Amino acid sequence: GITNCWQKLCDWIYKHRITIVVYFSMCLDQILMTSIVPIIPNHLFNQETKDNITFQLANVSTKDDVGNDTYEGIEEENGKVGWLLSSKAIVQFAASLVVGPLTNRVGYSIPLFTSTVILFICSCLYSLGEQYWVLFLGRSLHGLGSAFLTIGGFGIIADTYQQDAVRSKYMGVVLGGLALGVIVGYPFGSVIYNYLGKTTVYAIQAIGLAFLAIGQFVSLEMTLNYTKMQQKTSFLVLLKDPYIMIIIGSIFLPAVCIAMLEATLTVWVMDKMSPEKWLLGVLFLSDGCGYFIGSHFAVLALKVGRWVVAICGLLLCSIGLIFIPMATTIPMIFAPHFAVGMGSGVVDAALMPMLALLLDTRYFMMYGSVYTIAELAFNAGYAIGPSVGGQLVNQIGFSWLLRGLAIFILLYLPLIYFLRDPPGKEPESTFLTDKEEGGKYNANEEVSPNPFNYGKLLEDD
């Protein structure tokens, strides 16, 4: 009956509570990150023209479908938009160097909860701030919150599910939450901004983050739990591993693609096509949908070969970058933009679980360190993409900016071949902690909870 179904649902939620919490944390983080992309160029342009009370300003404030004359000079916003968007990645890059070692010492729950509190503050700054420096502060603070979230989130999933196939499955689920946030964020930001204003966009997100914080506090252990390691792997040792660095490069390149498009595509479309404001968010919907689909290729990548799937993903990114500048209408952008998003999702789904596997087979299970490196690569892409892209687009043009990036990706592809069968560690190198080998994730074994080892909390479906 209904009671039985409700009990099964509650049991399922309790069983998968870690994955659910990380899923929605990633989702809301991406909504907060992407919703600002279609808003910022228009908001900054309007702020700068407020002091110039002219007939043109009156047209900007009263017309929805605006002509080229309304956005005259909009291309000058490329630099300011680029630096504002890249500020998050720059701060996130620096913060990751501290957060990674911290999670190896205190666990993953407190960093996850801390990230939600910081994101709540960011949403309040976005909602109430009008001046450039306030928005810049909010975007920068967002980088700190995302550093706690990404390293803590991927670390807790890797530690919870220690069988490679199961880990790949749930890593793909979490990436799906990230992709869902991308899909929702762009149109949510542009549509609500168009009809209700910027304040409403981020007030809604602040409410969602408040509920998420409550859910995290109830679901996660909020005590400090220091790991007891007999052996540790140096952060520098991981940086010197050629296989890890090839994966990092593969994650970095799609991040540059998406970040560069976020900073330049909106302004290019506004300059060339003069769309309605709500279309600026829908413009990025295809990218998000592509990433959402690509993020579910983790299990297929395990069967076919992760290196093969990663090559296919980067090829998709290159093809999309080549065809985007050829578009003359917004619908013509959708297909190549979808390809860029899907390629990025495929690469992440194939290689993010492989980082944890390399750590298991070649080193020791300090997941915070390896996902710190992945976070650094991702943020380097999001820092370089908007800042460098925003400057280069004025020098070489939008078309050659994307073509040059596509060529660089194609030149990188042969390196991924070396990921086909990376060697493991020597047999005598064994990882020993307070748990024995039998304490690892087991789908058919009931084990008592350990406050730091989340792998003992859950069972596989």
Tab-separated table of C-alpha atoms in Angstrom:
chain	number	residue	atom	x	y	z
A	1	GLY	CA	0.000	0.000	0.000
A	2	ILE	CA	0.870	3.659	0.276
A	3	THR	CA	2.594	3.090	3.623
A	4	ASN	CA	4.819	0.390	2.141
A	5	CYS	CA	5.755	2.576	-0.845
A	6	TRP	CA	6.538	5.485	1.448
A	7	GLN	CA	8.738	3.272	3.618
A	8	LYS	CA	10.625	2.020	0.551
A	9	LEU	CA	11.127	5.584	-0.629
A	10	CYS	CA	12.453	6.641	2.772
A	11	ASP	CA	14.793	3.639	2.853
A	12	TRP	CA	16.049	4.453	-0.645
A	13	ILE	CA	16.668	8.100	0.277
A	14	TYR	CA	18.527	7.107	3.449
A	15	LYS	CA	20.582	4.538	1.558
A	16	HIS	CA	21.625	7.051	-1.117
A	17	ARG	CA	21.620	10.190	1.011
A	18	ILE	CA	25.277	10.980	0.319
A	19	THR	CA	24.770	10.852	-3.444
A	20	ILE	CA	21.537	12.864	-3.228
A	21	VAL	CA	23.166	15.610	-1.163
A	22	VAL	CA	26.141	15.876	-3.523
A	23	TYR	CA	23.830	15.786	-6.569
A	24	PHE	CA	21.765	18.769	-5.461
A	25	SER	CA	24.819	20.622	-4.166
A	26	MET	CA	26.432	20.377	-7.592
A	27	CYS	CA	23.169	21.332	-9.271
A	28	LEU	CA	22.609	24.512	-7.243
A	29	ASP	CA	26.252	25.506	-7.569
A	30	GLN	CA	25.996	25.329	-11.356
A	31	ILE	CA	22.691	27.216	-11.401
A	32	LEU	CA	24.340	29.998	-9.414
A	33	MET	CA	27.358	29.971	-11.712
A	34	THR	CA	25.569	29.886	-15.069
A	35	SER	CA	22.565	32.089	-14.328
A	36	ILE	CA	24.845	35.113	-14.143
A	37	VAL	CA	26.269	34.593	-17.658
A	38	PRO	CA	23.313	35.986	-19.667
A	39	ILE	CA	22.628	38.669	-17.044
A	40	ILE	CA	26.014	40.328	-16.585
A	41	PRO	CA	26.620	41.803	-20.090
A	42	ASN	CA	23.165	43.395	-20.205
A	43	HIS	CA	23.279	44.529	-16.568
A	44	LEU	CA	26.704	46.171	-16.876
A	45	PHE	CA	25.755	47.828	-20.157
A	46	ASN	CA	22.610	49.282	-18.601
A	47	GLN	CA	24.488	50.421	-15.481
A	48	GLU	CA	27.053	52.304	-17.549
A	49	THR	CA	24.396	54.063	-19.599
A	50	LYS	CA	22.290	55.199	-16.626
A	51	ASP	CA	24.166	58.485	-16.275
A	52	ASN	CA	23.706	59.262	-19.967
A	53	ILE	CA	20.011	60.190	-20.122
A	54	THR	CA	19.256	60.088	-23.828
A	55	PHE	CA	16.529	58.954	-26.106
A	56	GLN	CA	18.518	55.804	-26.776
A	57	LEU	CA	18.494	54.930	-23.047
A	58	ALA	CA	14.730	55.266	-23.015
A	59	ASN	CA	14.531	52.768	-25.864
A	60	VAL	CA	16.780	50.304	-24.014
A	61	SER	CA	14.527	50.341	-20.971
A	62	THR	CA	11.257	49.984	-22.866
A	63	LYS	CA	11.968	47.656	-25.786
A	64	ASP	CA	12.394	43.913	-25.584
A	65	ASP	CA	13.404	43.237	-29.184
A	66	VAL	CA	16.204	45.689	-29.675
A	67	GLY	CA	18.154	46.642	-32.758
A	68	ASN	CA	21.864	46.997	-33.384
A	69	ASP	CA	21.819	50.681	-32.371
A	70	THR	CA	20.626	49.758	-28.869
A	71	TYR	CA	23.724	47.628	-28.228
A	72	GLU	CA	26.174	49.947	-29.966
A	73	GLY	CA	29.479	49.604	-28.150
A	74	ILE	CA	28.473	46.363	-26.390
A	75	GLU	CA	31.645	44.678	-27.644
A	76	GLU	CA	33.576	46.974	-25.284
A	77	GLU	CA	32.103	44.986	-22.375
A	78	ASN	CA	34.096	41.860	-23.373
A	79	GLY	CA	37.013	42.716	-21.087
A	80	LYS	CA	34.980	43.580	-17.977
A	81	VAL	CA	32.670	40.597	-18.412
A	82	GLY	CA	35.643	38.313	-18.956
A	83	TRP	CA	37.445	39.400	-15.800
A	84	LEU	CA	34.305	39.198	-13.671
A	85	LEU	CA	33.500	35.685	-14.873
A	86	SER	CA	37.098	34.495	-14.526
A	87	SER	CA	37.430	35.861	-10.971
A	88	LYS	CA	35.544	32.829	-9.646
A	89	ALA	CA	37.963	30.414	-11.253
A	90	ILE	CA	41.023	32.355	-10.097
A	91	VAL	CA	39.873	32.299	-6.462
A	92	GLN	CA	38.741	28.680	-6.782
A	93	PHE	CA	42.165	27.764	-8.165
A	94	ALA	CA	43.953	29.300	-5.169
A	95	ALA	CA	41.472	27.959	-2.604
A	96	SER	CA	41.787	24.410	-3.950
A	97	LEU	CA	45.410	24.293	-2.828
A	98	VAL	CA	44.191	24.625	0.767
A	99	VAL	CA	40.906	22.709	0.574
A	100	GLY	CA	42.446	19.527	-0.869
A	101	PRO	CA	44.876	18.856	1.996
A	102	LEU	CA	42.161	19.940	4.441
A	103	THR	CA	39.739	17.243	3.251
A	104	ASN	CA	42.463	14.631	3.621
A	105	ARG	CA	42.658	15.612	7.284
A	106	VAL	CA	39.089	16.367	8.375
A	107	GLY	CA	36.887	14.470	5.936
A	108	TYR	CA	34.362	15.726	3.412
A	109	SER	CA	31.175	16.643	5.317
A	110	ILE	CA	32.283	19.938	6.833
A	111	PRO	CA	33.705	21.249	3.526
A	112	LEU	CA	30.406	20.370	1.818
A	113	PHE	CA	28.355	22.224	4.408
A	114	THR	CA	30.757	25.171	4.368
A	115	SER	CA	30.381	25.442	0.605
A	116	THR	CA	26.610	25.788	0.878
A	117	VAL	CA	26.893	28.561	3.467
A	118	ILE	CA	29.305	30.460	1.217
A	119	LEU	CA	27.079	30.006	-1.839
A	120	PHE	CA	24.149	31.370	0.166
A	121	ILE	CA	26.153	34.521	0.917
A	122	CYS	CA	27.083	34.802	-2.768
A	123	SER	CA	23.458	34.617	-3.864
A	124	CYS	CA	22.619	37.433	-1.435
A	125	LEU	CA	25.409	39.589	-2.875
A	126	TYR	CA	24.201	38.911	-6.422
A	127	SER	CA	20.635	39.705	-5.430
A	128	LEU	CA	21.333	43.000	-3.657
A	129	GLY	CA	24.445	44.197	-5.493
A	130	GLU	CA	24.210	46.634	-8.397
A	131	GLN	CA	27.737	47.963	-8.757
A	132	TYR	CA	30.484	46.096	-10.576
A	133	TRP	CA	32.696	45.630	-7.503
A	134	VAL	CA	29.864	44.016	-5.492
A	135	LEU	CA	29.158	41.534	-8.278
A	136	PHE	CA	32.902	40.930	-8.613
A	137	LEU	CA	33.107	40.193	-4.870
A	138	GLY	CA	30.173	37.788	-5.099
A	139	ARG	CA	31.678	35.970	-8.073
A	140	SER	CA	35.063	35.709	-6.330
A	141	LEU	CA	33.499	34.399	-3.112
A	142	HIS	CA	31.623	31.882	-5.235
A	143	GLY	CA	35.011	30.472	-6.219
A	144	LEU	CA	35.828	29.756	-2.580
A	145	GLY	CA	32.529	27.948	-2.074
A	146	SER	CA	32.923	25.899	-5.238
A	147	ALA	CA	36.401	24.776	-4.172
A	148	PHE	CA	34.965	23.293	-0.965
A	149	LEU	CA	32.085	21.731	-2.888
A	150	THR	CA	33.928	20.149	-5.802
A	151	ILE	CA	36.776	18.575	-3.859
A	152	GLY	CA	34.531	17.518	-0.984
A	153	GLY	CA	31.792	16.261	-3.300
A	154	PHE	CA	33.925	14.147	-5.621
A	155	GLY	CA	36.030	12.988	-2.694
A	156	ILE	CA	33.051	11.717	-0.720
A	157	ILE	CA	31.701	9.849	-3.767
A	158	ALA	CA	35.085	8.261	-4.490
A	159	ASP	CA	35.426	7.200	-0.856
A	160	THR	CA	31.857	5.928	-0.600
A	161	TYR	CA	31.992	3.693	-3.684
A	162	GLN	CA	35.367	1.979	-3.948
A	163	GLN	CA	34.517	-0.564	-6.637
A	164	ASP	CA	35.445	0.945	-9.988
A	165	ALA	CA	32.222	0.024	-11.818
A	166	VAL	CA	29.988	1.244	-8.986
A	167	ARG	CA	32.045	4.383	-8.540
A	168	SER	CA	31.767	5.156	-12.266
A	169	LYS	CA	28.002	4.792	-12.061
A	170	TYR	CA	27.543	7.213	-9.169
A	171	MET	CA	30.211	9.612	-10.405
A	172	GLY	CA	28.125	9.846	-13.575
A	173	VAL	CA	25.024	10.529	-11.475
A	174	VAL	CA	26.766	13.399	-9.685
A	175	LEU	CA	28.020	14.816	-12.980
A	176	GLY	CA	24.406	14.636	-14.138
A	177	GLY	CA	23.469	16.939	-11.261
A	178	LEU	CA	26.162	19.346	-12.339
A	179	ALA	CA	24.839	19.204	-15.908
A	180	LEU	CA	21.248	19.720	-14.764
A	181	GLY	CA	22.353	22.912	-13.059
A	182	VAL	CA	23.882	24.107	-16.329
A	183	ILE	CA	20.664	23.316	-18.218
A	184	VAL	CA	18.480	25.121	-15.691
A	185	GLY	CA	20.839	28.006	-14.927
A	186	TYR	CA	21.077	29.771	-18.275
A	187	PRO	CA	17.345	29.977	-19.136
A	188	PHE	CA	16.360	30.438	-15.484
A	189	GLY	CA	18.647	33.438	-15.175
A	190	SER	CA	17.649	35.088	-18.438
A	191	VAL	CA	13.880	34.515	-18.225
A	192	ILE	CA	13.480	35.552	-14.569
A	193	TYR	CA	15.813	38.511	-15.128
A	194	ASN	CA	13.788	39.612	-18.154
A	195	TYR	CA	10.441	39.557	-16.333
A	196	LEU	CA	11.185	39.939	-12.603
A	197	GLY	CA	14.678	41.404	-12.400
A	198	LYS	CA	18.069	40.351	-11.050
A	199	THR	CA	17.056	40.531	-7.393
A	200	THR	CA	14.390	37.846	-7.822
A	201	VAL	CA	16.759	35.515	-9.688
A	202	TYR	CA	19.133	35.237	-6.753
A	203	ALA	CA	16.557	35.510	-3.978
A	204	ILE	CA	15.043	32.263	-5.300
A	205	GLN	CA	18.468	30.640	-5.339
A	206	ALA	CA	19.203	31.800	-1.788
A	207	ILE	CA	16.041	30.050	-0.592
A	208	GLY	CA	17.065	26.842	-2.364
A	209	LEU	CA	20.534	26.958	-0.808
A	210	ALA	CA	19.038	27.466	2.656
A	211	PHE	CA	16.991	24.264	2.282
A	212	LEU	CA	20.066	22.440	0.971
A	213	ALA	CA	22.083	23.495	4.023
A	214	ILE	CA	19.392	22.052	6.290
A	215	GLY	CA	19.432	18.790	4.326
A	216	GLN	CA	23.216	18.561	4.561
A	217	PHE	CA	23.209	19.230	8.285
A	218	VAL	CA	20.698	16.426	8.832
A	219	SER	CA	22.290	13.903	6.437
A	220	LEU	CA	26.027	14.301	6.995
A	221	GLU	CA	28.322	13.735	9.951
A	222	MET	CA	29.428	17.206	11.065
A	223	THR	CA	32.259	16.159	13.361
A	224	LEU	CA	35.971	16.549	12.725
A	225	ASN	CA	37.378	13.147	11.789
A	226	TYR	CA	41.112	12.932	11.278
A	227	THR	CA	42.271	10.152	8.987
A	228	LYS	CA	44.910	7.809	10.288
A	229	MET	CA	47.250	7.025	7.428
A	230	GLN	CA	50.349	4.874	7.668
A	231	GLN	CA	51.375	6.072	4.213
A	232	LYS	CA	50.592	9.229	2.295
A	233	THR	CA	51.173	10.296	-1.284
A	234	SER	CA	52.769	13.669	-1.824
A	235	PHE	CA	50.803	16.216	-3.814
A	236	LEU	CA	53.909	16.791	-5.938
A	237	VAL	CA	54.211	13.069	-6.668
A	238	LEU	CA	50.716	13.106	-8.161
A	239	LEU	CA	51.612	16.165	-10.239
A	240	LYS	CA	54.601	14.295	-11.682
A	241	ASP	CA	52.541	11.266	-12.697
A	242	PRO	CA	52.272	11.396	-16.534
A	243	TYR	CA	48.947	9.533	-16.639
A	244	ILE	CA	47.324	11.869	-14.135
A	245	MET	CA	48.656	14.878	-16.033
A	246	ILE	CA	47.252	13.603	-19.348
A	247	ILE	CA	43.836	13.295	-17.689
A	248	ILE	CA	44.215	16.765	-16.205
A	249	GLY	CA	44.998	18.211	-19.627
A	250	SER	CA	41.958	16.459	-21.062
A	251	ILE	CA	39.745	18.010	-18.376
A	252	PHE	CA	41.363	21.426	-18.811
A	253	LEU	CA	40.681	21.809	-22.545
A	254	PRO	CA	36.862	21.387	-22.494
A	255	ALA	CA	36.740	23.761	-19.519
A	256	VAL	CA	38.549	26.376	-21.612
A	257	CYS	CA	36.058	25.806	-24.447
A	258	ILE	CA	32.971	26.334	-22.301
A	259	ALA	CA	34.442	29.225	-20.315
A	260	MET	CA	35.585	31.039	-23.445
A	261	LEU	CA	32.140	30.667	-24.999
A	262	GLU	CA	30.478	31.930	-21.817
A	263	ALA	CA	32.562	35.092	-21.924
A	264	THR	CA	32.408	35.829	-25.663
A	265	LEU	CA	29.399	34.137	-27.263
A	266	THR	CA	26.766	36.314	-25.582
A	267	VAL	CA	28.445	39.544	-26.673
A	268	TRP	CA	29.051	38.175	-30.208
A	269	VAL	CA	25.377	37.226	-30.565
A	270	MET	CA	24.207	40.571	-29.169
A	271	ASP	CA	26.454	42.372	-31.652
A	272	LYS	CA	25.630	40.250	-34.727
A	273	MET	CA	22.024	39.143	-34.204
A	274	SER	CA	20.427	41.564	-31.682
A	275	PRO	CA	18.226	38.960	-29.945
A	276	GLU	CA	15.602	39.447	-27.270
A	277	LYS	CA	17.041	39.316	-23.758
A	278	TRP	CA	15.440	35.988	-22.838
A	279	LEU	CA	17.106	34.333	-25.845
A	280	LEU	CA	20.530	35.034	-24.365
A	281	GLY	CA	19.886	32.356	-21.729
A	282	VAL	CA	18.224	29.905	-24.096
A	283	LEU	CA	21.348	30.271	-26.211
A	284	PHE	CA	23.274	28.200	-23.644
A	285	LEU	CA	20.549	25.612	-23.149
A	286	SER	CA	21.921	23.386	-25.916
A	287	ASP	CA	25.339	23.413	-24.270
A	288	GLY	CA	23.833	22.309	-20.951
A	289	CYS	CA	21.705	19.602	-22.563
A	290	GLY	CA	24.766	18.263	-24.342
A	291	TYR	CA	26.737	18.110	-21.097
A	292	PHE	CA	23.834	16.393	-19.334
A	293	ILE	CA	23.733	13.637	-21.965
A	294	GLY	CA	27.510	13.313	-22.095
A	295	SER	CA	27.788	12.979	-18.315
A	296	HIS	CA	25.898	9.673	-18.475
A	297	PHE	CA	28.592	7.969	-20.580
A	298	ALA	CA	30.590	6.813	-17.539
A	299	VAL	CA	29.387	3.197	-17.618
A	300	LEU	CA	29.780	2.988	-21.413
A	301	ALA	CA	33.295	4.400	-21.099
A	302	LEU	CA	34.162	1.632	-18.640
A	303	LYS	CA	33.021	-1.003	-21.146
A	304	VAL	CA	34.353	0.484	-24.386
A	305	GLY	CA	37.512	2.039	-23.020
A	306	ARG	CA	37.812	5.337	-21.239
A	307	TRP	CA	40.559	6.593	-23.504
A	308	VAL	CA	38.463	5.909	-26.620
A	309	VAL	CA	35.445	7.746	-25.213
A	310	ALA	CA	37.630	10.657	-24.073
A	311	ILE	CA	39.056	11.048	-27.591
A	312	CYS	CA	35.536	11.067	-29.032
A	313	GLY	CA	34.515	13.724	-26.513
A	314	LEU	CA	37.379	16.054	-27.409
A	315	LEU	CA	36.673	15.535	-31.119
A	316	LEU	CA	33.098	16.659	-30.522
A	317	CYS	CA	34.373	19.798	-28.786
A	318	SER	CA	36.632	20.618	-31.727
A	319	ILE	CA	33.894	20.125	-34.308
A	320	GLY	CA	31.507	22.321	-32.347
A	321	LEU	CA	34.074	25.105	-32.006
A	322	ILE	CA	34.719	25.114	-35.744
A	323	PHE	CA	31.041	25.358	-36.691
A	324	ILE	CA	29.774	27.904	-34.112
A	325	PRO	CA	31.257	30.982	-35.882
A	326	MET	CA	29.567	29.900	-39.127
A	327	ALA	CA	26.101	30.455	-37.641
A	328	THR	CA	24.053	33.402	-38.881
A	329	THR	CA	20.994	32.828	-36.668
A	330	ILE	CA	20.585	31.638	-33.083
A	331	PRO	CA	19.024	28.260	-34.074
A	332	MET	CA	22.138	27.547	-36.158
A	333	ILE	CA	24.247	27.829	-32.995
A	334	PHE	CA	22.344	25.116	-31.128
A	335	ALA	CA	23.822	22.008	-32.821
A	336	PRO	CA	27.536	22.923	-32.610
A	337	HIS	CA	27.049	24.337	-29.114
A	338	PHE	CA	25.375	21.052	-28.142
A	339	ALA	CA	28.435	19.217	-29.492
A	340	VAL	CA	30.792	21.271	-27.314
A	341	GLY	CA	28.713	20.587	-24.208
A	342	MET	CA	28.309	16.888	-24.933
A	343	GLY	CA	32.011	16.495	-25.647
A	344	SER	CA	32.869	18.130	-22.335
A	345	GLY	CA	30.422	15.900	-20.456
A	346	VAL	CA	31.757	12.760	-22.131
A	347	VAL	CA	35.343	13.637	-21.192
A	348	ASP	CA	34.429	14.310	-17.550
A	349	ALA	CA	32.337	11.132	-17.284
A	350	ALA	CA	35.134	9.015	-18.727
A	351	LEU	CA	38.110	10.460	-16.882
A	352	MET	CA	36.930	11.723	-13.472
A	353	PRO	CA	36.381	8.148	-12.156
A	354	MET	CA	39.713	7.169	-13.709
A	355	LEU	CA	41.507	9.626	-11.434
A	356	ALA	CA	40.232	7.739	-8.386
A	357	LEU	CA	41.162	4.420	-10.020
A	358	LEU	CA	44.722	5.610	-10.663
A	359	LEU	CA	44.971	6.645	-7.037
A	360	ASP	CA	43.732	3.215	-5.913
A	361	THR	CA	46.059	1.242	-8.189
A	362	ARG	CA	49.191	3.404	-8.237
A	363	TYR	CA	49.196	5.276	-4.937
A	364	PHE	CA	47.005	5.519	-1.821
A	365	MET	CA	43.398	6.522	-1.400
A	366	MET	CA	43.827	10.223	-0.624
A	367	TYR	CA	41.046	11.368	-2.939
A	368	GLY	CA	41.150	14.972	-1.798
A	369	SER	CA	44.619	15.391	-3.322
A	370	VAL	CA	43.844	14.003	-6.750
A	371	TYR	CA	40.555	15.887	-7.077
A	372	THR	CA	42.359	19.024	-5.980
A	373	ILE	CA	44.530	18.619	-9.073
A	374	ALA	CA	41.432	18.087	-11.219
A	375	GLU	CA	39.876	21.158	-9.635
A	376	LEU	CA	42.992	23.185	-10.389
A	377	ALA	CA	42.829	22.148	-14.041
A	378	PHE	CA	39.130	22.925	-14.287
A	379	ASN	CA	39.573	26.328	-12.687
A	380	ALA	CA	42.621	27.136	-14.754
A	381	GLY	CA	40.408	26.572	-17.784
A	382	TYR	CA	37.688	28.804	-16.394
A	383	ALA	CA	40.239	31.479	-15.483
A	384	ILE	CA	42.090	31.447	-18.798
A	385	GLY	CA	38.981	31.065	-20.951
A	386	PRO	CA	37.138	34.296	-20.057
A	387	SER	CA	40.163	36.495	-19.302
A	388	VAL	CA	42.334	35.530	-22.277
A	389	GLY	CA	39.373	34.922	-24.571
A	390	GLY	CA	37.858	38.284	-23.705
A	391	GLN	CA	41.088	39.995	-24.763
A	392	LEU	CA	41.967	37.867	-27.807
A	393	VAL	CA	38.507	38.170	-29.339
A	394	ASN	CA	39.197	41.874	-29.858
A	395	GLN	CA	42.543	41.106	-31.506
A	396	ILE	CA	41.947	38.105	-33.760
A	397	GLY	CA	38.156	37.946	-33.870
A	398	PHE	CA	35.591	35.494	-32.513
A	399	SER	CA	35.916	33.016	-35.398
A	400	TRP	CA	39.684	32.542	-35.237
A	401	LEU	CA	39.598	32.415	-31.458
A	402	LEU	CA	37.441	29.278	-31.575
A	403	ARG	CA	39.225	27.757	-34.572
A	404	GLY	CA	42.590	28.142	-32.885
A	405	LEU	CA	41.310	26.385	-29.771
A	406	ALA	CA	39.864	23.572	-31.908
A	407	ILE	CA	43.232	23.048	-33.619
A	408	PHE	CA	45.014	22.919	-30.259
A	409	ILE	CA	42.604	20.232	-29.011
A	410	LEU	CA	43.193	18.121	-32.130
A	411	LEU	CA	46.952	18.302	-31.557
A	412	TYR	CA	46.455	17.077	-27.969
A	413	LEU	CA	44.449	13.959	-28.890
A	414	PRO	CA	47.390	11.525	-29.477
A	415	LEU	CA	48.433	11.838	-25.827
A	416	ILE	CA	45.178	10.245	-24.651
A	417	TYR	CA	46.227	6.971	-26.315
A	418	PHE	CA	48.629	6.409	-23.410
A	419	LEU	CA	45.638	6.084	-21.048
A	420	ARG	CA	44.560	2.799	-22.651
A	421	ASP	CA	46.335	0.670	-20.001
A	422	PRO	CA	48.197	2.601	-17.298
A	423	PRO	CA	50.388	0.363	-15.112
A	424	GLY	CA	49.518	-0.180	-11.472
A	425	LYS	CA	51.676	0.010	-8.365
A	426	GLU	CA	54.034	-2.684	-7.200
A	427	PRO	CA	52.342	-5.613	-5.381
A	428	GLU	CA	54.176	-4.885	-2.141
A	429	SER	CA	52.823	-1.318	-2.029
A	430	THR	CA	49.726	-1.679	0.054
A	431	PHE	CA	47.409	0.934	1.471
A	432	LEU	CA	46.676	0.382	5.149
A	433	THR	CA	44.272	2.381	7.264
A	434	ASP	CA	42.016	1.692	10.191
A	435	LYS	CA	39.955	-0.494	7.804
A	436	GLU	CA	41.110	-3.768	6.258
A	437	GLU	CA	40.529	-4.790	2.648
A	438	GLY	CA	37.317	-6.483	3.656
A	439	GLY	CA	36.070	-3.145	4.964
A	440	LYS	CA	35.827	-1.708	1.476
A	441	TYR	CA	32.565	-1.220	-0.299
A	442	ASN	CA	30.704	-4.521	-0.599
A	443	ALA	CA	27.314	-4.773	-2.262
A	444	ASN	CA	26.242	-7.786	-0.227
A	445	GLU	CA	27.727	-7.076	3.170
A	446	GLU	CA	26.206	-5.210	6.095
A	447	VAL	CA	28.782	-3.087	7.892
A	448	SER	CA	28.666	-0.642	10.747
A	449	PRO	CA	29.044	3.045	9.956
A	450	ASN	CA	32.376	4.793	10.336
A	451	PRO	CA	32.213	8.591	10.638
A	452	PHE	CA	34.919	9.180	8.028
A	453	ASN	CA	34.743	6.122	5.773
A	454	TYR	CA	31.566	6.807	3.827
A	455	GLY	CA	32.120	3.619	1.841
A	456	LYS	CA	30.702	1.736	4.816
A	457	LEU	CA	27.469	3.680	4.903
A	458	LEU	CA	25.874	2.495	1.710
A	459	GLU	CA	25.114	-0.634	-0.222
A	460	ASP	CA	24.903	-0.951	-3.988
A	461	ASP	CA	21.540	-1.346	-5.716
